[in-house]
Amino acid sequence: MFKPLATLLLSLLLSAHSLAAVPVQPVRYALVSGLSDPHRPYMLALLQLACDEARLRCQLLAASAMNQSRALVQLGKPDGGIDLFWGMTSNEREQKALPIRIPLDKGLIGWRVALVPADQPDLLAGIRTRQQLARLVAGQVDDWPDTTILRSAGLKVLTSQDYGNLFPMLQRKRFDYFPRSVMEVQREAAMPVAKGLVIDHHLLLRYPTAMYFFVSPHQPQLAARLEQGLRMALQDGRFNQLFLRYNAQDLAGLALAQRTLIPLDNPLLPPATPLQDARLWYRP
């Protein structure tokens, strides 16, 4: 009766020994929105999950804070100091870096609700169309793909080079509303920098897009192993478990089905986006 247990223990010991023999893989990621990035805990958990599934002994290392344009430039250098960053896909990014085409966000980066000044909680009430929304001004970072998407839809956008500056700019009413992903808006609204701002309860903007890990073109083996790990996590259910652990409560709290939906086109969506693979996308 003890033989099966002994066999299991021996197998676990051998497995642990073999993993310990694998060299450590440093993975340097860019802090594209600084330490306050609301995506960071989930993205790091996904990155670690991909490493675990692919049996990589990853050492996750935060590199310097930089905007996404700078991160893309640094990825292209043989030793630019970073191995990857996470961000919304675009044709330019997929041409300059190695995209792992598994939507880390299940497409929710394109589901947007707004932060608005606390003394104007109903600013967006009564807006039903894109044309009506175009009378107001949104705030975004100038190198975010969202900026191009919103402007292509005929919406007015005021930009900043720095993500953190957008909160005081909205507090001072330099612009009217700050569209944020449903994955990030509640965490942002709770940050000290968002004091004086509240979450709008009326509108939902939605455009097709995805958030990927973008890996240095000088690290193709790392990109392949991380993709392998993410696909294994999709297969065994651990990807979805992690997604729900980090996002289910936020999604429920935003009452998305009760909002006015304004769909927008995405002219930056690369043709290789796996829109037909239903496993990869959030379906309410």
Short mmCIF file of C-alpha atoms in Angstrom, two decimals:
data_model
loop_
_atom_site.label_atom_id
_atom_site.label_comp_id
_atom_site.label_asym_id
_atom_site.label_seq_id
_atom_site.Cartn_x
_atom_site.Cartn_y
_atom_site.Cartn_z
CA MET A 1 0.00 0.00 0.00
CA PHE A 2 2.99 2.30 0.51
CA LYS A 3 4.51 1.68 -2.93
CA PRO A 4 2.23 4.10 -4.88
CA LEU A 5 2.88 6.85 -2.31
CA ALA A 6 6.62 6.25 -2.41
CA THR A 7 6.55 6.33 -6.20
CA LEU A 8 4.66 9.65 -6.16
CA LEU A 9 7.10 11.20 -3.69
CA LEU A 10 10.07 10.04 -5.75
CA SER A 11 8.48 11.51 -8.89
CA LEU A 12 7.92 14.85 -7.17
CA LEU A 13 11.49 14.92 -5.88
CA LEU A 14 12.89 14.14 -9.32
CA SER A 15 10.69 16.80 -10.88
CA ALA A 16 11.80 19.41 -8.37
CA HIS A 17 15.43 18.40 -8.88
CA SER A 18 15.15 18.65 -12.67
CA LEU A 19 13.54 22.11 -12.45
CA ALA A 20 16.25 23.28 -10.04
CA ALA A 21 18.83 22.25 -12.63
CA VAL A 22 17.29 24.61 -15.20
CA PRO A 23 19.21 27.91 -15.39
CA VAL A 24 17.45 31.05 -14.20
CA GLN A 25 15.90 33.09 -17.02
CA PRO A 26 15.93 36.83 -16.26
CA VAL A 27 12.85 38.56 -17.72
CA ARG A 28 13.17 42.34 -17.65
CA TYR A 29 9.86 44.11 -18.12
CA ALA A 30 9.29 47.81 -18.75
CA LEU A 31 7.24 49.85 -16.30
CA VAL A 32 5.25 51.56 -19.04
CA SER A 33 2.84 53.18 -16.59
CA GLY A 34 5.15 53.33 -13.60
CA LEU A 35 4.71 51.49 -10.33
CA SER A 36 1.06 52.61 -10.20
CA ASP A 37 0.16 50.63 -13.34
CA PRO A 38 -3.23 49.04 -12.46
CA HIS A 39 -2.47 46.13 -14.81
CA ARG A 40 0.84 45.25 -13.20
CA PRO A 41 -0.27 42.69 -10.55
CA TYR A 42 -2.34 40.71 -13.06
CA MET A 43 0.28 40.91 -15.83
CA LEU A 44 3.06 39.74 -13.52
CA ALA A 45 0.87 36.87 -12.31
CA LEU A 46 0.23 35.87 -15.94
CA LEU A 47 3.91 36.17 -16.80
CA GLN A 48 4.82 33.95 -13.87
CA LEU A 49 2.10 31.47 -14.86
CA ALA A 50 3.49 31.29 -18.41
CA CYS A 51 6.97 30.64 -17.01
CA ASP A 52 5.68 27.93 -14.65
CA GLU A 53 3.72 26.15 -17.38
CA ALA A 54 6.72 26.25 -19.75
CA ARG A 55 9.01 25.06 -16.92
CA LEU A 56 11.14 28.19 -17.06
CA ARG A 57 12.80 29.41 -13.86
CA CYS A 58 12.00 33.07 -14.49
CA GLN A 59 13.35 35.95 -12.46
CA LEU A 60 10.97 38.84 -13.12
CA LEU A 61 12.83 42.14 -12.99
CA ALA A 62 11.31 45.61 -13.25
CA ALA A 63 13.30 47.86 -15.57
CA SER A 64 13.17 51.64 -15.62
CA ALA A 65 9.88 53.47 -16.02
CA MET A 66 9.33 54.54 -19.62
CA ASN A 67 6.43 55.24 -21.94
CA GLN A 68 5.33 52.63 -24.45
CA SER A 69 7.03 54.33 -27.42
CA ARG A 70 10.34 54.27 -25.59
CA ALA A 71 9.81 50.64 -24.58
CA LEU A 72 9.29 49.71 -28.24
CA VAL A 73 12.57 51.43 -29.18
CA GLN A 74 14.47 49.72 -26.36
CA LEU A 75 13.11 46.30 -27.36
CA GLY A 76 14.62 46.76 -30.80
CA LYS A 77 18.15 47.22 -29.43
CA PRO A 78 20.40 44.16 -28.89
CA ASP A 79 20.70 45.14 -25.25
CA GLY A 80 18.11 47.82 -24.64
CA GLY A 81 17.67 46.86 -20.99
CA ILE A 82 14.26 45.21 -21.37
CA ASP A 83 12.96 41.91 -22.70
CA LEU A 84 9.25 42.69 -22.92
CA PHE A 85 6.40 45.02 -22.11
CA TRP A 86 2.65 44.59 -22.11
CA GLY A 87 0.37 46.86 -24.08
CA MET A 88 -2.36 47.21 -26.66
CA THR A 89 -1.58 45.79 -30.06
CA SER A 90 -1.12 47.82 -33.23
CA ASN A 91 0.43 47.26 -36.64
CA GLU A 92 3.53 49.24 -35.67
CA ARG A 93 4.10 47.28 -32.48
CA GLU A 94 3.65 43.93 -34.19
CA GLN A 95 6.17 44.93 -36.85
CA LYS A 96 8.83 46.11 -34.40
CA ALA A 97 8.49 43.49 -31.66
CA LEU A 98 7.45 39.86 -31.28
CA PRO A 99 3.77 39.79 -30.30
CA ILE A 100 2.46 36.82 -28.36
CA ARG A 101 -1.01 36.82 -29.87
CA ILE A 102 -2.92 35.67 -26.82
CA PRO A 103 -5.09 38.50 -25.46
CA LEU A 104 -3.98 38.76 -21.84
CA ASP A 105 -7.07 40.87 -21.14
CA LYS A 106 -9.51 38.75 -23.23
CA GLY A 107 -10.15 41.94 -25.21
CA LEU A 108 -11.29 44.01 -22.23
CA ILE A 109 -8.66 46.69 -22.85
CA GLY A 110 -11.09 47.90 -25.54
CA TRP A 111 -14.09 48.02 -23.16
CA ARG A 112 -14.00 51.54 -21.77
CA VAL A 113 -15.78 53.42 -19.02
CA ALA A 114 -14.77 56.91 -18.00
CA LEU A 115 -13.48 58.76 -15.00
CA VAL A 116 -15.20 62.15 -14.63
CA PRO A 117 -14.99 65.00 -12.09
CA ALA A 118 -16.79 64.16 -8.86
CA ASP A 119 -18.87 67.35 -9.11
CA GLN A 120 -20.11 66.23 -12.56
CA PRO A 121 -21.08 62.57 -12.00
CA ASP A 122 -23.82 62.73 -14.65
CA LEU A 123 -21.78 64.52 -17.29
CA LEU A 124 -22.28 61.62 -19.74
CA ALA A 125 -25.94 60.97 -18.91
CA GLY A 126 -28.17 61.36 -21.93
CA ILE A 127 -25.41 60.72 -24.46
CA ARG A 128 -26.55 58.02 -26.86
CA THR A 129 -24.38 58.44 -29.94
CA ARG A 130 -20.79 58.97 -30.96
CA GLN A 131 -21.79 62.33 -32.46
CA GLN A 132 -23.11 63.54 -29.11
CA LEU A 133 -19.98 62.35 -27.34
CA ALA A 134 -17.84 64.26 -29.86
CA ARG A 135 -18.94 67.52 -28.23
CA LEU A 136 -16.79 66.63 -25.21
CA VAL A 137 -13.02 66.14 -24.91
CA ALA A 138 -11.36 62.91 -23.75
CA GLY A 139 -7.93 62.67 -22.13
CA GLN A 140 -5.29 60.08 -23.14
CA VAL A 141 -1.53 59.57 -23.34
CA ASP A 142 -0.23 60.71 -26.71
CA ASP A 143 1.49 57.43 -27.67
CA TRP A 144 -1.37 55.14 -26.66
CA PRO A 145 -3.14 53.42 -29.59
CA ASP A 146 -6.41 54.49 -27.95
CA THR A 147 -5.66 58.09 -28.90
CA THR A 148 -5.65 57.24 -32.61
CA ILE A 149 -8.74 55.04 -32.24
CA LEU A 150 -10.75 57.76 -30.52
CA ARG A 151 -9.68 60.44 -32.98
CA SER A 152 -10.45 58.18 -35.94
CA ALA A 153 -13.97 57.90 -34.56
CA GLY A 154 -14.31 61.69 -34.68
CA LEU A 155 -13.86 62.19 -30.94
CA LYS A 156 -11.82 65.05 -29.50
CA VAL A 157 -8.77 64.05 -27.47
CA LEU A 158 -6.35 66.10 -25.36
CA THR A 159 -3.10 64.24 -24.66
CA SER A 160 -0.25 64.18 -22.18
CA GLN A 161 3.11 62.46 -22.45
CA ASP A 162 2.72 61.18 -18.91
CA TYR A 163 -0.06 58.87 -17.66
CA GLY A 164 0.05 60.25 -14.14
CA ASN A 165 -0.54 63.82 -15.31
CA LEU A 166 -3.95 62.96 -16.72
CA PHE A 167 -5.55 62.71 -13.28
CA PRO A 168 -4.77 66.27 -12.11
CA MET A 169 -5.55 67.52 -15.63
CA LEU A 170 -9.06 66.04 -15.34
CA GLN A 171 -9.42 67.40 -11.80
CA ARG A 172 -8.65 70.85 -13.21
CA LYS A 173 -11.11 70.15 -16.08
CA ARG A 174 -8.53 70.54 -18.81
CA PHE A 175 -10.65 67.88 -20.55
CA ASP A 176 -14.03 66.32 -19.78
CA TYR A 177 -13.63 62.55 -19.33
CA PHE A 178 -10.88 59.92 -19.14
CA PRO A 179 -11.87 56.63 -20.84
CA ARG A 180 -10.32 53.68 -19.01
CA SER A 181 -10.44 49.93 -19.47
CA VAL A 182 -12.97 48.07 -17.35
CA MET A 183 -9.98 46.10 -16.02
CA GLU A 184 -8.31 49.18 -14.57
CA VAL A 185 -10.86 51.90 -13.82
CA GLN A 186 -11.90 50.77 -10.33
CA ARG A 187 -8.30 50.37 -9.16
CA GLU A 188 -7.47 53.78 -10.58
CA ALA A 189 -10.49 55.44 -8.99
CA ALA A 190 -9.25 54.21 -5.60
CA MET A 191 -5.74 55.67 -6.01
CA PRO A 192 -4.86 58.87 -4.11
CA VAL A 193 -4.04 60.62 -7.39
CA ALA A 194 -7.68 60.14 -8.46
CA LYS A 195 -9.13 62.05 -5.52
CA GLY A 196 -11.96 64.26 -6.80
CA LEU A 197 -12.79 61.88 -9.66
CA VAL A 198 -15.54 59.24 -9.91
CA ILE A 199 -16.51 56.46 -12.29
CA ASP A 200 -19.20 57.35 -14.82
CA HIS A 201 -22.23 55.01 -14.63
CA HIS A 202 -23.79 55.78 -18.00
CA LEU A 203 -21.57 54.89 -20.98
CA LEU A 204 -19.57 51.96 -22.30
CA LEU A 205 -17.25 52.52 -25.25
CA ARG A 206 -16.10 49.36 -27.01
CA TYR A 207 -13.61 48.69 -29.79
CA PRO A 208 -11.89 45.45 -30.83
CA THR A 209 -8.33 45.18 -29.58
CA ALA A 210 -6.07 43.07 -27.40
CA MET A 211 -3.32 43.48 -24.86
CA TYR A 212 -0.27 41.29 -25.56
CA PHE A 213 3.16 40.63 -24.23
CA PHE A 214 5.56 42.21 -26.73
CA VAL A 215 8.97 40.53 -26.63
CA SER A 216 12.29 41.78 -27.97
CA PRO A 217 13.01 40.54 -31.52
CA HIS A 218 16.41 39.53 -30.10
CA GLN A 219 14.67 37.07 -27.74
CA PRO A 220 12.72 34.71 -30.06
CA GLN A 221 13.30 31.70 -27.81
CA LEU A 222 11.86 33.54 -24.80
CA ALA A 223 8.83 34.59 -26.87
CA ALA A 224 8.27 30.99 -28.01
CA ARG A 225 8.50 29.58 -24.48
CA LEU A 226 6.17 32.20 -23.02
CA GLU A 227 3.63 31.54 -25.77
CA GLN A 228 3.92 27.82 -25.09
CA GLY A 229 3.28 28.45 -21.40
CA LEU A 230 0.26 30.67 -22.00
CA ARG A 231 -1.28 28.13 -24.39
CA MET A 232 -0.76 25.35 -21.86
CA ALA A 233 -2.44 27.54 -19.22
CA LEU A 234 -5.39 28.07 -21.56
CA GLN A 235 -5.63 24.33 -22.09
CA ASP A 236 -5.56 23.34 -18.42
CA GLY A 237 -7.83 26.18 -17.26
CA ARG A 238 -5.29 28.05 -15.13
CA PHE A 239 -5.37 31.09 -17.45
CA ASN A 240 -9.12 31.55 -16.99
CA GLN A 241 -8.88 30.96 -13.26
CA LEU A 242 -6.31 33.73 -12.96
CA PHE A 243 -8.33 36.05 -15.20
CA LEU A 244 -11.43 35.61 -13.03
CA ARG A 245 -9.49 35.97 -9.79
CA TYR A 246 -8.24 39.40 -10.82
CA ASN A 247 -11.18 40.70 -12.86
CA ALA A 248 -14.54 39.07 -12.04
CA GLN A 249 -15.37 41.33 -9.09
CA ASP A 250 -14.51 44.50 -11.02
CA LEU A 251 -16.63 43.46 -13.99
CA ALA A 252 -19.63 42.71 -11.79
CA GLY A 253 -19.33 46.06 -10.03
CA LEU A 254 -19.46 48.09 -13.24
CA ALA A 255 -22.96 46.93 -14.32
CA LEU A 256 -21.92 46.91 -17.97
CA ALA A 257 -25.24 45.57 -19.28
CA GLN A 258 -27.05 48.65 -17.93
CA ARG A 259 -24.88 51.16 -19.79
CA THR A 260 -25.40 52.80 -23.17
CA LEU A 261 -23.03 51.08 -25.58
CA ILE A 262 -21.18 53.14 -28.19
CA PRO A 263 -19.16 50.86 -30.51
CA LEU A 264 -16.07 52.24 -32.24
CA ASP A 265 -13.95 50.88 -35.10
CA ASN A 266 -10.25 50.20 -34.59
CA PRO A 267 -8.19 51.17 -37.66
CA LEU A 268 -5.03 49.93 -35.90
CA LEU A 269 -6.20 46.33 -35.45
CA PRO A 270 -3.66 44.03 -37.14
CA PRO A 271 -5.06 41.43 -39.57
CA ALA A 272 -3.47 38.60 -37.56
CA THR A 273 -5.56 39.33 -34.45
CA PRO A 274 -7.19 35.96 -33.55
CA LEU A 275 -10.75 37.27 -33.40
CA GLN A 276 -12.24 33.93 -34.49
CA ASP A 277 -10.85 31.96 -31.53
CA ALA A 278 -13.70 32.26 -29.04
CA ARG A 279 -11.59 30.82 -26.19
CA LEU A 280 -9.48 33.97 -26.15
CA TRP A 281 -12.18 36.64 -25.72
CA TYR A 282 -14.46 37.75 -22.94
CA ARG A 283 -18.10 36.98 -23.56
CA PRO A 284 -20.55 38.45 -21.01
#
